[in-house]
PDB file of C-alpha atoms in Angstrom:
ATOM      1  CA  MET A   1      59.644 -43.086  15.336  1.00 48.00           C
ATOM      2  CA  SER A   2      61.202 -45.935  16.235  1.00 55.00           C
ATOM      3  CA  SER A   3      59.781 -49.465  15.349  1.00 67.00           C
ATOM      4  CA  ASP A   4      60.041 -50.668  19.008  1.00 84.00           C
ATOM      5  CA  VAL A   5      57.517 -52.223  21.126  1.00 92.00           C
ATOM      6  CA  ARG A   6      55.510 -49.386  22.967  1.00 93.00           C
ATOM      7  CA  ASN A   7      53.442 -50.205  26.043  1.00 95.00           C
ATOM      8  CA  ILE A   8      50.722 -47.764  26.384  1.00 96.00           C
ATOM      9  CA  GLY A   9      50.643 -47.516  30.125  1.00 96.00           C
ATOM     10  CA  THR A  10      54.283 -46.713  30.282  1.00 95.00           C
ATOM     11  CA  ALA A  11      53.716 -44.122  27.941  1.00 96.00           C
ATOM     12  CA  LEU A  12      50.972 -42.577  29.694  1.00 96.00           C
ATOM     13  CA  GLU A  13      53.158 -42.666  32.782  1.00 95.00           C
ATOM     14  CA  SER A  14      55.621 -40.347  31.188  1.00 94.00           C
ATOM     15  CA  ILE A  15      53.087 -37.759  30.096  1.00 95.00           C
ATOM     16  CA  PRO A  16      53.422 -34.761  33.036  1.00 92.00           C
ATOM     17  CA  GLY A  17      49.948 -33.186  32.522  1.00 93.00           C
ATOM     18  CA  PRO A  18      46.349 -33.018  30.642  1.00 95.00           C
ATOM     19  CA  TRP A  19      45.909 -31.783  26.947  1.00 93.00           C
ATOM     20  CA  GLN A  20      49.472 -32.901  25.845  1.00 92.00           C
ATOM     21  CA  PRO A  21      49.008 -35.512  23.196  1.00 94.00           C
ATOM     22  CA  HIS A  22      52.048 -37.364  22.630  1.00 95.00           C
ATOM     23  CA  LEU A  23      52.706 -39.774  19.745  1.00 96.00           C
ATOM     24  CA  LEU A  24      52.480 -43.661  20.364  1.00 96.00           C
ATOM     25  CA  ALA A  25      52.708 -44.876  17.000  1.00 96.00           C
ATOM     26  CA  SER A  26      52.191 -44.067  13.306  1.00 95.00           C
ATOM     27  CA  VAL A  27      50.232 -45.614  10.915  1.00 95.00           C
ATOM     28  CA  ASN A  28      50.692 -44.839   7.228  1.00 95.00           C
ATOM     29  CA  ASP A  29      49.745 -41.146   7.491  1.00 95.00           C
ATOM     30  CA  TYR A  30      47.602 -41.718  10.638  1.00 96.00           C
ATOM     31  CA  ALA A  31      49.025 -40.860  14.345  1.00 95.00           C
ATOM     32  CA  VAL A  32      48.212 -42.652  17.355  1.00 97.00           C
ATOM     33  CA  LYS A  33      48.322 -40.743  19.841  1.00 96.00           C
ATOM     34  CA  VAL A  34      48.077 -41.155  23.899  1.00 97.00           C
ATOM     35  CA  VAL A  35      46.752 -38.387  26.266  1.00 97.00           C
ATOM     36  CA  LYS A  36      45.889 -37.623  29.429  1.00 97.00           C
ATOM     37  CA  LEU A  37      42.333 -35.287  29.764  1.00 97.00           C
ATOM     38  CA  ASP A  38      41.035 -33.592  32.802  1.00 97.00           C
ATOM     39  CA  GLY A  39      38.844 -30.629  33.080  1.00 97.00           C
ATOM     40  CA  GLU A  40      37.043 -28.976  29.595  1.00 96.00           C
ATOM     41  CA  PHE A  41      38.920 -28.595  26.442  1.00 94.00           C
ATOM     42  CA  VAL A  42      37.438 -25.995  23.640  1.00 93.00           C
ATOM     43  CA  TRP A  43      34.940 -26.265  21.230  1.00 96.00           C
ATOM     44  CA  HIS A  44      36.266 -27.122  17.662  1.00 95.00           C
ATOM     45  CA  THR A  45      35.947 -28.674  14.691  1.00 94.00           C
ATOM     46  CA  HIS A  46      38.330 -30.614  12.192  1.00 94.00           C
ATOM     47  CA  ASP A  47      36.957 -29.791   8.774  1.00 94.00           C
ATOM     48  CA  ASP A  48      39.011 -32.580   7.108  1.00 93.00           C
ATOM     49  CA  THR A  49      38.919 -35.348   9.191  1.00 94.00           C
ATOM     50  CA  ASP A  50      37.182 -37.942  11.480  1.00 96.00           C
ATOM     51  CA  GLU A  51      38.753 -38.152  14.949  1.00 96.00           C
ATOM     52  CA  LEU A  52      38.836 -41.681  16.940  1.00 97.00           C
ATOM     53  CA  PHE A  53      38.597 -41.617  20.732  1.00 98.00           C
ATOM     54  CA  LEU A  54      39.410 -44.542  22.607  1.00 98.00           C
ATOM     55  CA  VAL A  55      39.070 -44.142  26.105  1.00 98.00           C
ATOM     56  CA  LEU A  56      41.617 -46.381  28.445  1.00 98.00           C
ATOM     57  CA  SER A  57      40.428 -45.495  31.697  1.00 98.00           C
ATOM     58  CA  GLY A  58      37.950 -42.679  33.424  1.00 98.00           C
ATOM     59  CA  ARG A  59      34.984 -41.345  32.096  1.00 98.00           C
ATOM     60  CA  LEU A  60      34.940 -38.689  29.037  1.00 98.00           C
ATOM     61  CA  THR A  61      32.094 -36.776  27.818  1.00 98.00           C
ATOM     62  CA  ILE A  62      32.308 -35.575  23.927  1.00 98.00           C
ATOM     63  CA  GLN A  63      30.084 -32.874  23.798  1.00 98.00           C
ATOM     64  CA  LEU A  64      28.237 -32.278  20.539  1.00 98.00           C
ATOM     65  CA  ARG A  65      25.871 -29.366  19.530  1.00 97.00           C
ATOM     66  CA  ASP A  66      23.008 -31.545  19.843  1.00 97.00           C
ATOM     67  CA  ARG A  67      23.961 -34.231  22.457  1.00 98.00           C
ATOM     68  CA  ASP A  68      26.478 -35.848  24.664  1.00 98.00           C
ATOM     69  CA  VAL A  69      28.433 -38.568  24.113  1.00 98.00           C
ATOM     70  CA  VAL A  70      29.677 -40.416  27.285  1.00 98.00           C
ATOM     71  CA  LEU A  71      32.603 -42.992  27.103  1.00 98.00           C
ATOM     72  CA  GLY A  72      33.798 -45.204  29.768  1.00 98.00           C
ATOM     73  CA  PRO A  73      37.034 -47.648  29.728  1.00 98.00           C
ATOM     74  CA  LEU A  74      37.399 -49.518  26.319  1.00 98.00           C
ATOM     75  CA  ASP A  75      34.661 -47.417  24.633  1.00 98.00           C
ATOM     76  CA  VAL A  76      35.222 -45.819  21.114  1.00 98.00           C
ATOM     77  CA  PHE A  77      33.654 -42.754  19.216  1.00 98.00           C
ATOM     78  CA  VAL A  78      34.499 -41.350  16.084  1.00 98.00           C
ATOM     79  CA  VAL A  79      33.730 -37.839  15.815  1.00 97.00           C
ATOM     80  CA  PRO A  80      32.896 -37.103  12.162  1.00 97.00           C
ATOM     81  CA  LYS A  81      34.762 -34.688  10.162  1.00 96.00           C
ATOM     82  CA  GLY A  82      33.186 -31.103  10.336  1.00 96.00           C
ATOM     83  CA  VAL A  83      31.467 -32.012  13.622  1.00 97.00           C
ATOM     84  CA  GLU A  84      31.833 -29.393  16.228  1.00 97.00           C
ATOM     85  CA  HIS A  85      32.785 -31.040  19.508  1.00 97.00           C
ATOM     86  CA  CYS A  86      34.361 -30.585  23.071  1.00 97.00           C
ATOM     87  CA  PRO A  87      35.717 -33.222  24.978  1.00 97.00           C
ATOM     88  CA  ARG A  88      35.086 -32.855  28.833  1.00 98.00           C
ATOM     89  CA  ALA A  89      36.577 -35.060  31.416  1.00 97.00           C
ATOM     90  CA  ASP A  90      35.320 -34.705  35.080  1.00 94.00           C
ATOM     91  CA  GLY A  91      38.597 -36.296  36.588  1.00 96.00           C
ATOM     92  CA  GLU A  92      41.681 -37.901  34.915  1.00 98.00           C
ATOM     93  CA  VAL A  93      41.240 -39.737  31.963  1.00 98.00           C
ATOM     94  CA  HIS A  94      43.553 -41.525  29.802  1.00 98.00           C
ATOM     95  CA  ALA A  95      42.908 -42.177  26.002  1.00 98.00           C
ATOM     96  CA  LEU A  96      44.150 -43.164  22.526  1.00 97.00           C
ATOM     97  CA  LEU A  97      43.355 -40.914  19.497  1.00 96.00           C
ATOM     98  CA  VAL A  98      43.875 -41.826  15.897  1.00 96.00           C
ATOM     99  CA  GLU A  99      44.189 -39.321  13.318  1.00 94.00           C
ATOM    100  CA  PRO A 100      46.003 -37.830  10.569  1.00 93.00           C
ATOM    101  CA  THR A 101      49.666 -37.046  11.810  1.00 90.00           C
ATOM    102  CA  ALA A 102      49.277 -33.247  10.558  1.00 86.00           C
ATOM    103  CA  THR A 103      45.784 -32.845  12.856  1.00 88.00           C
ATOM    104  CA  VAL A 104      45.898 -30.064  15.157  1.00 80.00           C
ATOM    105  CA  ASN A 105      44.551 -30.621  18.666  1.00 85.00           C
ATOM    106  CA  THR A 106      42.243 -27.807  18.652  1.00 79.00           C
ATOM    107  CA  GLY A 107      41.294 -27.845  15.478  1.00 82.00           C
ATOM    108  CA  ASP A 108      39.688 -24.583  13.997  1.00 85.00           C
ATOM    109  CA  ALA A 109      39.827 -22.877  17.420  1.00 85.00           C
ATOM    110  CA  GLY A 110      43.523 -22.222  17.746  1.00 82.00           C
ATOM    111  CA  GLY A 111      43.959 -20.685  21.060  1.00 83.00           C
ATOM    112  CA  GLU A 112      46.357 -21.427  24.395  1.00 83.00           C
ATOM    113  CA  ARG A 113      45.301 -25.221  24.458  1.00 82.00           C
ATOM    114  CA  THR A 114      47.043 -25.530  21.161  1.00 85.00           C
ATOM    115  CA  ALA A 115      49.645 -28.086  21.524  1.00 82.00           C
ATOM    116  CA  PRO A 116      52.398 -29.886  19.099  1.00 80.00           C
ATOM    117  CA  LEU A 117      52.352 -33.448  18.845  1.00 83.00           C
ATOM    118  CA  ARG A 118      55.153 -34.505  21.398  1.00 84.00           C
ATOM    119  CA  GLU A 119      57.200 -37.520  21.012  1.00 86.00           C
ATOM    120  CA  LEU A 120      57.482 -39.957  24.108  1.00 86.00           C
ATOM    121  CA  GLY A 121      60.531 -39.950  25.861  1.00 73.00           C
TER     122      GLY A 121
END
């Protein structure tokens, strides 16, 4: 990854569709990812790490087994490690995620929505 300045808006424009995380920057062993979200993801858990969501635009619901957490623009929520969750976007959401570089987007669930972390073009 280069040390050039990155623009979040430009980065998001280059992402072709939802649920495809792209690497915006690296900080030590953490990845700062940009992603478009639309529809419901899969229920999953990250056993070894927390996951930070920062909504840039739109409205994102993080479904937890005991409640829903609703995020609007510039809201931040951290899903604690080991907590099962399922992001849902009723319309396109732009978000920034922060988690360890090796974190798989579908956590323990796997499946067809598992996506590699892509480099921005």
